[in-house]
mmCIF file of C-alpha atoms in Angstrom:
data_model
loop_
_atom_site.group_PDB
_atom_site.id
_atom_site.type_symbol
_atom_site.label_atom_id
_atom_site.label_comp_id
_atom_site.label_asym_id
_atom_site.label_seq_id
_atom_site.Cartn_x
_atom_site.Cartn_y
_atom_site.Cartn_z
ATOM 1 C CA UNK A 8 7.038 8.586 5.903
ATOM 2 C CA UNK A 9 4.397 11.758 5.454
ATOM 3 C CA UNK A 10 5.357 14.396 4.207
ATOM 4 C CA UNK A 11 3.860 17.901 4.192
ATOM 5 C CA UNK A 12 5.704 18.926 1.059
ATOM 6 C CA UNK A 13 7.413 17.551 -1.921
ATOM 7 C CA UNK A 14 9.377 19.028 -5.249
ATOM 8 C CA UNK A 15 8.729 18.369 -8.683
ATOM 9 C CA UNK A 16 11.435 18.137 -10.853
ATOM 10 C CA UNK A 17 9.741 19.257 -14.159
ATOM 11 C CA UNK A 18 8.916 22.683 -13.268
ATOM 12 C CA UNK A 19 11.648 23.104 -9.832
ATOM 13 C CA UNK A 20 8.510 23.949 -7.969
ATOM 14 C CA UNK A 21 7.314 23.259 -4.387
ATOM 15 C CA UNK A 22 3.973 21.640 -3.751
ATOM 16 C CA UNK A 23 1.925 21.060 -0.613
ATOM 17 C CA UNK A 24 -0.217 17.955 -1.000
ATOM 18 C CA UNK A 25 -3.616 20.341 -0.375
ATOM 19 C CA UNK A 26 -2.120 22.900 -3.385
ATOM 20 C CA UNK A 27 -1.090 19.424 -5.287
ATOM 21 C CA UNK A 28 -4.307 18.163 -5.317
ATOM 22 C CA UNK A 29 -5.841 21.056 -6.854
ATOM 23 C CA UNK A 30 -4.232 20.413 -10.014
ATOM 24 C CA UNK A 31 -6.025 19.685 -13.200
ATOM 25 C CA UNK A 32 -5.776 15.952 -13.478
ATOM 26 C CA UNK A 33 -3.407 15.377 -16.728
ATOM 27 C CA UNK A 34 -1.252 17.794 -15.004
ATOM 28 C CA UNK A 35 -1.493 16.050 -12.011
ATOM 29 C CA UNK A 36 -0.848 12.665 -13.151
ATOM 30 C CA UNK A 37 1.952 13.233 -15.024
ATOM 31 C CA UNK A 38 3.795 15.489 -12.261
ATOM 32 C CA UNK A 39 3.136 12.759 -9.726
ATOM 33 C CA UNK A 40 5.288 10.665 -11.475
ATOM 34 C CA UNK A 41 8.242 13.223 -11.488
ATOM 35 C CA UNK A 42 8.173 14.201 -7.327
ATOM 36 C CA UNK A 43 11.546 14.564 -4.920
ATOM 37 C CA UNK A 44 12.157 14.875 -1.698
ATOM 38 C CA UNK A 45 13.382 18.652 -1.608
ATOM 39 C CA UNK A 46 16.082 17.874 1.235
ATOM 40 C CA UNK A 47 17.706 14.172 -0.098
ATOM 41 C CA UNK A 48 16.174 14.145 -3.474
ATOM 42 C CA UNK A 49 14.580 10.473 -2.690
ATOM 43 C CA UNK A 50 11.730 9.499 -4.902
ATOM 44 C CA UNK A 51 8.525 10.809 -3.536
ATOM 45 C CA UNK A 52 4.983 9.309 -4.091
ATOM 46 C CA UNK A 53 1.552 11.451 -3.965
ATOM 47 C CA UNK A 54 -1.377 9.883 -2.525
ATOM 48 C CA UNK A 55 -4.597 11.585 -3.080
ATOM 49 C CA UNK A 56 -7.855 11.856 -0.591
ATOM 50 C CA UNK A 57 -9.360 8.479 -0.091
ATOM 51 C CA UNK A 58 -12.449 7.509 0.264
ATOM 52 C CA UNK A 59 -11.758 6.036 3.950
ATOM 53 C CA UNK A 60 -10.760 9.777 5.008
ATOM 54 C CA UNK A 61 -7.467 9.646 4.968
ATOM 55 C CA UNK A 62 -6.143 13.185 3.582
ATOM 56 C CA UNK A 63 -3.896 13.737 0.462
ATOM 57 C CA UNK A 64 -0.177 13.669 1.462
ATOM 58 C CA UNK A 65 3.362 13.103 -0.119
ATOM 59 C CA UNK A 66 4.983 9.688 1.179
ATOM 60 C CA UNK A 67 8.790 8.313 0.838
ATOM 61 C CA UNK A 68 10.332 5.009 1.753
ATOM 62 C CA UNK A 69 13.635 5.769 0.677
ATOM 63 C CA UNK A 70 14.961 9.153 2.596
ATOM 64 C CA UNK A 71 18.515 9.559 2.452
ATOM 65 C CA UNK A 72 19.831 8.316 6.728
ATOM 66 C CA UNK A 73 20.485 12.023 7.524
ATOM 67 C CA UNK A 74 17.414 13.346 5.758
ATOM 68 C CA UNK A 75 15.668 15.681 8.250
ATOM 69 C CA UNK A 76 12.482 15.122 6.483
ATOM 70 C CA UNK A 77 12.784 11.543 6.756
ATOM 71 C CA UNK A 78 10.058 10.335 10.238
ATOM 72 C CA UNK A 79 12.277 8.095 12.604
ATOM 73 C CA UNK A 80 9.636 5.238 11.284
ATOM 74 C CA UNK A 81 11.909 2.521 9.565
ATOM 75 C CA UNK A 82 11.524 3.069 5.960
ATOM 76 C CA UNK A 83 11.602 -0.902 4.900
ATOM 77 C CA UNK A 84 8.902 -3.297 5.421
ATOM 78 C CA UNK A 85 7.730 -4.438 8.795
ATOM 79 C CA UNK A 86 10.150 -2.413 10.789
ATOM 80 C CA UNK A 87 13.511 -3.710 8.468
ATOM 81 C CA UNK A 88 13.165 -7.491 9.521
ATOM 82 C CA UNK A 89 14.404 -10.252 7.328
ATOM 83 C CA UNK A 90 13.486 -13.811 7.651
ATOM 84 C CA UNK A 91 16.346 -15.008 9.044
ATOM 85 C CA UNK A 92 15.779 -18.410 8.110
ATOM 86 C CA UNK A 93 16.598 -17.656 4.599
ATOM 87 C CA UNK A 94 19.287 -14.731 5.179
ATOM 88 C CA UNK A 95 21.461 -17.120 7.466
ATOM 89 C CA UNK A 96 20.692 -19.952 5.106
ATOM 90 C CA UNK A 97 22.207 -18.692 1.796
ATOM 91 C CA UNK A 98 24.155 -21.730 1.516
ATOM 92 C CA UNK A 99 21.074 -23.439 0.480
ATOM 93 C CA UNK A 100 19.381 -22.645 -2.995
ATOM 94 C CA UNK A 101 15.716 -21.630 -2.227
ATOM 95 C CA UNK A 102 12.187 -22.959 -3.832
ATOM 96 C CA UNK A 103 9.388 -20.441 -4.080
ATOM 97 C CA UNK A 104 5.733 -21.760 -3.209
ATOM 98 C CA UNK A 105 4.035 -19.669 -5.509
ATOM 99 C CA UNK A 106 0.417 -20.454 -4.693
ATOM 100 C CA UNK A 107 0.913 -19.952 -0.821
ATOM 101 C CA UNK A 108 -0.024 -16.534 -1.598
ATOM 102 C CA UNK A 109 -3.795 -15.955 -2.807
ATOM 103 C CA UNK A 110 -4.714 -19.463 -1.951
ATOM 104 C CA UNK A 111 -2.955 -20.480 1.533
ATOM 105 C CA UNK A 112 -1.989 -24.022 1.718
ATOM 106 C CA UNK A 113 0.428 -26.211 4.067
ATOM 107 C CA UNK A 114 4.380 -25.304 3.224
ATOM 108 C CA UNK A 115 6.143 -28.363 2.319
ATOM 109 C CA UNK A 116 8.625 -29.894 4.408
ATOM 110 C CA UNK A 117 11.660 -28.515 3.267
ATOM 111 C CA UNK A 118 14.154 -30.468 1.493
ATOM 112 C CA UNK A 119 17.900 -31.122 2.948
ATOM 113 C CA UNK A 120 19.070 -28.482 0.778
ATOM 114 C CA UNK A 121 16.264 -26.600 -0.166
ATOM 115 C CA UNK A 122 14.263 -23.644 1.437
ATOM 116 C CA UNK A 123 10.692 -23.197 0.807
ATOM 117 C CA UNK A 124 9.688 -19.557 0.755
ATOM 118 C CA UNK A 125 6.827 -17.521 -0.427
ATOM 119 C CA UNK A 126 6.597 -14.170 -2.370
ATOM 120 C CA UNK A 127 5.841 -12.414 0.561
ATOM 121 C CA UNK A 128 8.866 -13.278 2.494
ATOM 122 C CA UNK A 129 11.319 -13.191 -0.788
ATOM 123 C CA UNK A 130 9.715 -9.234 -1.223
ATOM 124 C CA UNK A 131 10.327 -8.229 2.698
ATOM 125 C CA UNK A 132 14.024 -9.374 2.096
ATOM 126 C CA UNK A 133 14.695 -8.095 -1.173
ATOM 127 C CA UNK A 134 13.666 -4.530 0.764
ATOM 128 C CA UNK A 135 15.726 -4.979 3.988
ATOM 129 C CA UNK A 136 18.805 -6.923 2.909
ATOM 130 C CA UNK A 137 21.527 -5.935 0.256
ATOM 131 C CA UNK A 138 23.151 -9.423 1.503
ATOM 132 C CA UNK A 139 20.402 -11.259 -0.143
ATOM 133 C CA UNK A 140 19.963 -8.874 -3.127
ATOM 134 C CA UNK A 141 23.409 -9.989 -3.865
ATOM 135 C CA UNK A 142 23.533 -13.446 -3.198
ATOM 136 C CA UNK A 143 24.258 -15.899 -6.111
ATOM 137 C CA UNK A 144 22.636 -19.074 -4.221
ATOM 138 C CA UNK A 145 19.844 -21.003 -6.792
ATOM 139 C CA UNK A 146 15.714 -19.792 -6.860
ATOM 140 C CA UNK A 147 13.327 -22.669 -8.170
ATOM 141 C CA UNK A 148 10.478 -21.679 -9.414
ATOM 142 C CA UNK A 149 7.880 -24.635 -10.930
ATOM 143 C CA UNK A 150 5.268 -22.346 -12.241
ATOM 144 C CA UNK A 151 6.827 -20.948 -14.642
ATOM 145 C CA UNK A 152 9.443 -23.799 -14.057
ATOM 146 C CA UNK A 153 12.971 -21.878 -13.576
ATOM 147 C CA UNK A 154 15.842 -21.938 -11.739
ATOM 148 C CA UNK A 155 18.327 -18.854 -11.658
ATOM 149 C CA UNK A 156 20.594 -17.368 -9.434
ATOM 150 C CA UNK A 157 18.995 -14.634 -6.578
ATOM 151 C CA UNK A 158 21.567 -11.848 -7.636
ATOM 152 C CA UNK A 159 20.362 -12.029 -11.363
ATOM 153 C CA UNK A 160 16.564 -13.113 -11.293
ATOM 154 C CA UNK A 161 15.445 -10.334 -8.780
ATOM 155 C CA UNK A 162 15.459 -7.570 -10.841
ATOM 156 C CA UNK A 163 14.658 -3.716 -9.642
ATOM 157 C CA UNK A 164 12.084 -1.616 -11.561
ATOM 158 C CA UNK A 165 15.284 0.772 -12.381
ATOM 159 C CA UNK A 166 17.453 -2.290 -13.793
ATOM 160 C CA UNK A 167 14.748 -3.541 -15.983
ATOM 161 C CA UNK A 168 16.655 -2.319 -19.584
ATOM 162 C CA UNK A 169 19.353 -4.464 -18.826
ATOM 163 C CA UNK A 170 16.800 -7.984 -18.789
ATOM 164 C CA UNK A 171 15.860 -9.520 -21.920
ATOM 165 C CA UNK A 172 12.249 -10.077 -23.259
ATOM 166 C CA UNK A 173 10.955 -13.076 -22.763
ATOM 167 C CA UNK A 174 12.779 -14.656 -19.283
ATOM 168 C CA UNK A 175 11.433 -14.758 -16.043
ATOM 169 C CA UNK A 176 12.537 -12.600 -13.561
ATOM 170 C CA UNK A 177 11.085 -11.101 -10.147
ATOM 171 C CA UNK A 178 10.653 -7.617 -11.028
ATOM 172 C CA UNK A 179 10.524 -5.694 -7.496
ATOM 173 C CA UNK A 180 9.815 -1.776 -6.358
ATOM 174 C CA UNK A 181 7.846 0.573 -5.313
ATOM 175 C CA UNK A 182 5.023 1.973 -7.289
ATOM 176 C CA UNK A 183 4.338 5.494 -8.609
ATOM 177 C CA UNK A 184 0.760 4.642 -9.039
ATOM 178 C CA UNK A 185 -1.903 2.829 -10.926
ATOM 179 C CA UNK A 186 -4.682 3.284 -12.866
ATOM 180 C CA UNK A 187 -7.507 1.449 -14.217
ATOM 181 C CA UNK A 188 -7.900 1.596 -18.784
ATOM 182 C CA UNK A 189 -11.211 1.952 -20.178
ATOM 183 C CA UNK A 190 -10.865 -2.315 -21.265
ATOM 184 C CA UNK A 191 -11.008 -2.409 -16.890
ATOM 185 C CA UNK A 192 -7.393 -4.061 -17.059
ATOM 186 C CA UNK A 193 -5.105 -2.405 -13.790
ATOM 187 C CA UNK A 194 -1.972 -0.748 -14.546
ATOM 188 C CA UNK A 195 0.800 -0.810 -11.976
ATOM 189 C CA UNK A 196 3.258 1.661 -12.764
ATOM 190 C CA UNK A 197 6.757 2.160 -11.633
ATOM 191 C CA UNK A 198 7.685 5.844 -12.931
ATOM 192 C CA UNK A 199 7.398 7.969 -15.800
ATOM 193 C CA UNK A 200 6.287 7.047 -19.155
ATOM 194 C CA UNK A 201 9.786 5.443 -20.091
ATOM 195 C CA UNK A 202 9.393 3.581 -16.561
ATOM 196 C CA UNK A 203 7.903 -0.125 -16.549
ATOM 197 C CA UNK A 204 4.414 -1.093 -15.718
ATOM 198 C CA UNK A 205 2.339 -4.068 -15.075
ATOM 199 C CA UNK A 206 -0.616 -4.971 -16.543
ATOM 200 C CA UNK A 207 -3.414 -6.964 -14.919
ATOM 201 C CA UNK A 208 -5.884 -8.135 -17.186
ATOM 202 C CA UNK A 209 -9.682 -7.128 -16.378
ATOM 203 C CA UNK A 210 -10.270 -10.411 -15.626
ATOM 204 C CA UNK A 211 -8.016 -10.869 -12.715
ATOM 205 C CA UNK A 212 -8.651 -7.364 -11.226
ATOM 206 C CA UNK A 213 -11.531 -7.972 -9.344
ATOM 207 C CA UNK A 214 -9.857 -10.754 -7.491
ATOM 208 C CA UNK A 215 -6.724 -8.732 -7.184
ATOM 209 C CA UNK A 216 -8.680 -5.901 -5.235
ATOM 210 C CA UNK A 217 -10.787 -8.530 -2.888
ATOM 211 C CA UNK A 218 -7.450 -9.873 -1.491
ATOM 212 C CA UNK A 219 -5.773 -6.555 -0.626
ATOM 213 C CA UNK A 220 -8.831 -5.315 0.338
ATOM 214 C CA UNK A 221 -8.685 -2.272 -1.543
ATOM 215 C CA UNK A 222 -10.982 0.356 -2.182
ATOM 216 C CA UNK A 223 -9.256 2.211 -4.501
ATOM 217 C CA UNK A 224 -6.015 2.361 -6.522
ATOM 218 C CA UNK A 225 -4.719 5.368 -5.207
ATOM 219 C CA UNK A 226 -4.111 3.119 -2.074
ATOM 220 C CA UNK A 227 -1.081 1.561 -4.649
ATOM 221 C CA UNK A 228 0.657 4.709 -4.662
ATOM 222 C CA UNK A 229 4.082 3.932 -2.913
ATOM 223 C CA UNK A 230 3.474 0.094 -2.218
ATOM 224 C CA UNK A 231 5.977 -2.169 -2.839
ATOM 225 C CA UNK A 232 5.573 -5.094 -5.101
ATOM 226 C CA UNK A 233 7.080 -8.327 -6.323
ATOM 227 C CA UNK A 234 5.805 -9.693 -9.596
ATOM 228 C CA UNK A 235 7.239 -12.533 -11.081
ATOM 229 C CA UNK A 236 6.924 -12.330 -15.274
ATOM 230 C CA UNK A 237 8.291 -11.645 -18.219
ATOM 231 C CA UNK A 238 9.363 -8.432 -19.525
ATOM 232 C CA UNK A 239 7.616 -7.342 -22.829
ATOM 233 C CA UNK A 240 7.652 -4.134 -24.877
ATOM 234 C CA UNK A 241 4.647 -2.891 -27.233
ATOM 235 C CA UNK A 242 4.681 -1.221 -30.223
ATOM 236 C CA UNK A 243 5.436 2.255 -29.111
ATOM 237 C CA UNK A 244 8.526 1.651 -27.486
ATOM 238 C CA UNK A 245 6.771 0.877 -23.674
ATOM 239 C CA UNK A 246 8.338 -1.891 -21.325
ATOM 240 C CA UNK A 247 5.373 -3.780 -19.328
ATOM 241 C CA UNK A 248 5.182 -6.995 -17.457
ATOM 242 C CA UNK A 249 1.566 -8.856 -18.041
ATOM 243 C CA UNK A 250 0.476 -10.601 -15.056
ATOM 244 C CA UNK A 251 -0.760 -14.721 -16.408
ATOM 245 C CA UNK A 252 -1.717 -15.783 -12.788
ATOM 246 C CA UNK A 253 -2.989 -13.749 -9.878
ATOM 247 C CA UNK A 254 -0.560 -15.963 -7.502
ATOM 248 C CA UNK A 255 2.438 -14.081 -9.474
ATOM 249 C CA UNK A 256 2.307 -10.953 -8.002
ATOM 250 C CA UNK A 257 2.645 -9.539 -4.155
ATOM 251 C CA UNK A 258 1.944 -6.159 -2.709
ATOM 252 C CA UNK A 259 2.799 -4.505 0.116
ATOM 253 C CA UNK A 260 0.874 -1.517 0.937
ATOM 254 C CA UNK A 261 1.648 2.013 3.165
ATOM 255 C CA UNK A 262 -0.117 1.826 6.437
ATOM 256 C CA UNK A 263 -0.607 5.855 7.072
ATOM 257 C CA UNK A 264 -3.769 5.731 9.240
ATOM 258 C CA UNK A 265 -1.885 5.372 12.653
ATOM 259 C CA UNK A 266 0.498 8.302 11.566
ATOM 260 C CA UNK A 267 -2.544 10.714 10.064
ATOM 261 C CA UNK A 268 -4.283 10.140 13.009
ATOM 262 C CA UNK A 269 -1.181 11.338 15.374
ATOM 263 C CA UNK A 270 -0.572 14.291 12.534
ATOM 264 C CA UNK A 271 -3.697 15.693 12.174
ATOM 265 C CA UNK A 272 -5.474 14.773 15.225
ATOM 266 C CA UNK A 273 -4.580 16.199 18.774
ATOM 267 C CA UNK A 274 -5.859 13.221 20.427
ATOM 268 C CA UNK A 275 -8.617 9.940 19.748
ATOM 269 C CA UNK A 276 -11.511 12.422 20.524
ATOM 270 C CA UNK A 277 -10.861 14.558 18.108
ATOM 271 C CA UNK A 278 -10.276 11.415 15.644
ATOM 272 C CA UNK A 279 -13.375 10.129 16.779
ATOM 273 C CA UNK A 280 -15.647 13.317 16.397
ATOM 274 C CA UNK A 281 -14.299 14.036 12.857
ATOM 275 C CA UNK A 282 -15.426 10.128 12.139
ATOM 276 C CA UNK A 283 -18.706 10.362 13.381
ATOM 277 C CA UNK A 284 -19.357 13.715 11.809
ATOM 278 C CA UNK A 285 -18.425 12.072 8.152
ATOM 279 C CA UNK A 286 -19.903 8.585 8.775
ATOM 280 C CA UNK A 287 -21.907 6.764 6.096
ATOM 281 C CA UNK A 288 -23.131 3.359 5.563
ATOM 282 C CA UNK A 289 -19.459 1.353 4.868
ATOM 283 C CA UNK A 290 -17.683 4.668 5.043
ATOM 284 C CA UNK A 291 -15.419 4.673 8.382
ATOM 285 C CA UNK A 292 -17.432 1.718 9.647
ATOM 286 C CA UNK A 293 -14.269 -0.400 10.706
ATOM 287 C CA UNK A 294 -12.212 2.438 12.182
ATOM 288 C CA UNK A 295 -15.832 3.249 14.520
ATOM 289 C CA UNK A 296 -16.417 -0.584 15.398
ATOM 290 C CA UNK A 297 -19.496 -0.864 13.565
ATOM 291 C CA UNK A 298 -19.824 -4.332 12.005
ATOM 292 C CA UNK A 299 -22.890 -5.930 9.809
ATOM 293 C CA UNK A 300 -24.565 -6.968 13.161
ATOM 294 C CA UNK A 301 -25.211 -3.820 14.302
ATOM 295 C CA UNK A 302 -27.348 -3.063 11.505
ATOM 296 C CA UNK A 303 -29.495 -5.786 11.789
ATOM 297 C CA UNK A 304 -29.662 -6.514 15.317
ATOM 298 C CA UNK A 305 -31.209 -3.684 17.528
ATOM 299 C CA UNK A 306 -29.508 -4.797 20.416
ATOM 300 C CA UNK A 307 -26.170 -4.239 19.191
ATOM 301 C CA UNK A 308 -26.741 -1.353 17.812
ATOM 302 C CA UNK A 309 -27.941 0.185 21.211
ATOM 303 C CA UNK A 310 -24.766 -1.197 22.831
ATOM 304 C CA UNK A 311 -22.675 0.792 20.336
ATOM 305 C CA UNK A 312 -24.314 4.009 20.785
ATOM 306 C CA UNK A 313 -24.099 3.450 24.762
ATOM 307 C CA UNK A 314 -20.290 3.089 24.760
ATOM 308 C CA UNK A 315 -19.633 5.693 22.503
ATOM 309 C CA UNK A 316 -21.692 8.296 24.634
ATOM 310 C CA UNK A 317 -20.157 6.940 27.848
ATOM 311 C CA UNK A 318 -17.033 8.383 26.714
ATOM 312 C CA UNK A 319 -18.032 11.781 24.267
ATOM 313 C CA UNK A 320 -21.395 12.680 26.463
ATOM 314 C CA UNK A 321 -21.103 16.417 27.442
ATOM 315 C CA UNK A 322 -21.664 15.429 30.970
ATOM 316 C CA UNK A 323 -18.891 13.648 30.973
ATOM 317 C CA UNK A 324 -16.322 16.101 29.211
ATOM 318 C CA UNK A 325 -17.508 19.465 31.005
ATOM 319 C CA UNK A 326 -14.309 20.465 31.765
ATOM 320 C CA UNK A 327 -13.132 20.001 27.596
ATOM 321 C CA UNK A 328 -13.700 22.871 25.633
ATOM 322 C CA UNK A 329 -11.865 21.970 22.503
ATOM 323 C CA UNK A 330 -15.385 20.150 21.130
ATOM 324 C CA UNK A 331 -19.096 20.416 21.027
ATOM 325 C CA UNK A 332 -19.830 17.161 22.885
ATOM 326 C CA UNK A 333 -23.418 18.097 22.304
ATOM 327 C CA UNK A 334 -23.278 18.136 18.598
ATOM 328 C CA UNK A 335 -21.082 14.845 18.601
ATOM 329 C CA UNK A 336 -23.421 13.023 20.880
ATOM 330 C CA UNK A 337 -26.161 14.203 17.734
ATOM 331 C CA UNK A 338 -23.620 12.388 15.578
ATOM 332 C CA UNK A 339 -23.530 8.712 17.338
ATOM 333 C CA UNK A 340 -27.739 9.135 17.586
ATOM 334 C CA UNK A 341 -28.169 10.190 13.946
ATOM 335 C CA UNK A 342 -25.681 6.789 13.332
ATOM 336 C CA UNK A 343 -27.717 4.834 15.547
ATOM 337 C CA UNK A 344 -30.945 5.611 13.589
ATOM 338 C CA UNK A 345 -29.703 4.597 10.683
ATOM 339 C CA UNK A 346 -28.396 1.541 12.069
ATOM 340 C CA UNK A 347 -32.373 0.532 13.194
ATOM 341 C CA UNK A 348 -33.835 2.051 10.057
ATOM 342 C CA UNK A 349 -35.403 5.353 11.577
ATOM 343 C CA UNK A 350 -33.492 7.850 9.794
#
């Protein structure tokens, strides 16, 4: 799924995701949009430096089978499962729980002919199986209230000319990127600047980042979405889908922390030292096990520092040359003093 290097198409050119970076940012945004794999020509997606740590890198769910670029992680969602209650079930028209998604709630009981799914589950099959892409059973939807065939209300982000203004479909893809306007509304975008976006209005945003937990939009870049709207195209020619309800919309972000960490990391030491070196207050707390309690209870706090120098003391790793156990066991007491307020 990482890549180390990716082609535009605009100029021909060659980028690593370090040199990519570098570029101004107008020429960066708009060059991100127009990125191939060099090998298979798959649509490629940048991802710039986080604020977590994770580095800037290229990413691609869609590598061509022989691709030697492509990693031998499945390129759907969660591994290429389906739900194979609805996939073996396509003889039964389908109902869509809409508000199962931001605000949980018991699933009905389904009816004798009728399947109750969510967005989640419709997106992870409309990824992993062209049989249900291309199934004509019925989708009823009661907010807003509809009921269409699968084949033609699922619509891809690259077939969205051919729907009409003004009906409902499930727009689905993956997304180039977002960005927020200066009015604080989100923009989800697909592609270029003929591709389609989605707007979320400034007043849903803030509840739209709290439930995917996001810290940034760049985490976006390359997630796949579901959004279930109406098409719509402003004055200047641009097709965009505004998001009414925050229940309407589902996103599926790239997990790349497990592969970073094997890429650029020999091993967990390593991982761990370049954690502790870079830690601040909510920066890298999670991935070091520090939670709220260890800043307010002293206790805890000593138990963290005690099993963290259990394992990097320099006593203990005499033999390891590869790091400066000294200077990381510095890093877990510096931590540890600002956990009980004496730094």
């Amino acid at each position: 799924m990482c890549m180390d290097t990716a082609k535009c198409t605009l100029n021909g050119e060659l980028y690593t995701a370090s040199l990519f970076s570098t570029l101004p940012p107008n020429e960066l945004a708009h060059k991100r949009k127009h990125l191939i794999c060099p090998e298979c020509q798959a649509d490629v997606y940048f991802r710039k430096a986080s604020r977590n740590g994770q580095s800037a890198c290229f990413v691609c769910r869609t590598h061509a089978i022989d691709c030697s670029l492509s990693s031998s992680e499945t390129q759907g969602l969660e591994s290429g499962k389906v739900d194979e209650e609805i996939v073996h079930n396509l003889n039964q028209s389908f109902e869509l729980d809409i508000n199962v998604e931001i605000t949980p709630t018991t699933l009905p009981t389904p009816s004798e002919n009728k399947t109750h799914v969510t967005l989640s589950q419709l997106l992870r099959n409309l990824v992993n199986s062209p049989e249900f892409r291309k199934s004509d059973k019925k989708i009823v939807i009661e907010d807003p209230n509809t009921t269409r065939n699968v084949d033609n209300f699922f619509v891809h982000f690259y077939d969205v000319n051919n729907t009409n203004n003004e009906d409902v479909y499930g727009f689905w893809g993956i997304l180039s990127d977002a960005r927020l306007d200066s009015n604080g509304s989100l923009w989800l975008n697909a592609g270029g600047i003929g591709e389609v976006s989605c707007v979320i209005p400034c007043e849903l945003v803030d509840d739209f980042y709290k439930h995917y937990k996001l810290e940034d939009e760049e985490e976006l870049s390359g997630a796949y979405t579901l959004i279930i709207g109406t098409k719509k195209t402003s004055a200047n020619g641009k097709d965009y889908i505004k998001l009414k309800n925050i229940n309407h919309i589902v996103i599926r972000k790239i997990s790349l922390l497990s592969e970073l960490k094997n890429k650029y990391f020999i091993n967990d030491k390593k991982r761990l030292a370049f954690l502790l070196r870079n830690h601040q207050k909510g920066i890298f707390d999670d991935e070091l096990g520090i939670k709220k309690k260890h800043y307010i209870d002293r206790k805890a706090a000593k138990e963290w520092k005690i099993k963290l120098l259990k394992e990097l003391h320099s006593d203990k790793n005499q033999e390891d040359s590869s790091l400066d156990y000294d200077e990381v066991s510095s890093y877990i007491n510096k931590i540890y003093n600002r956990m009980v307020g004496k730094a």
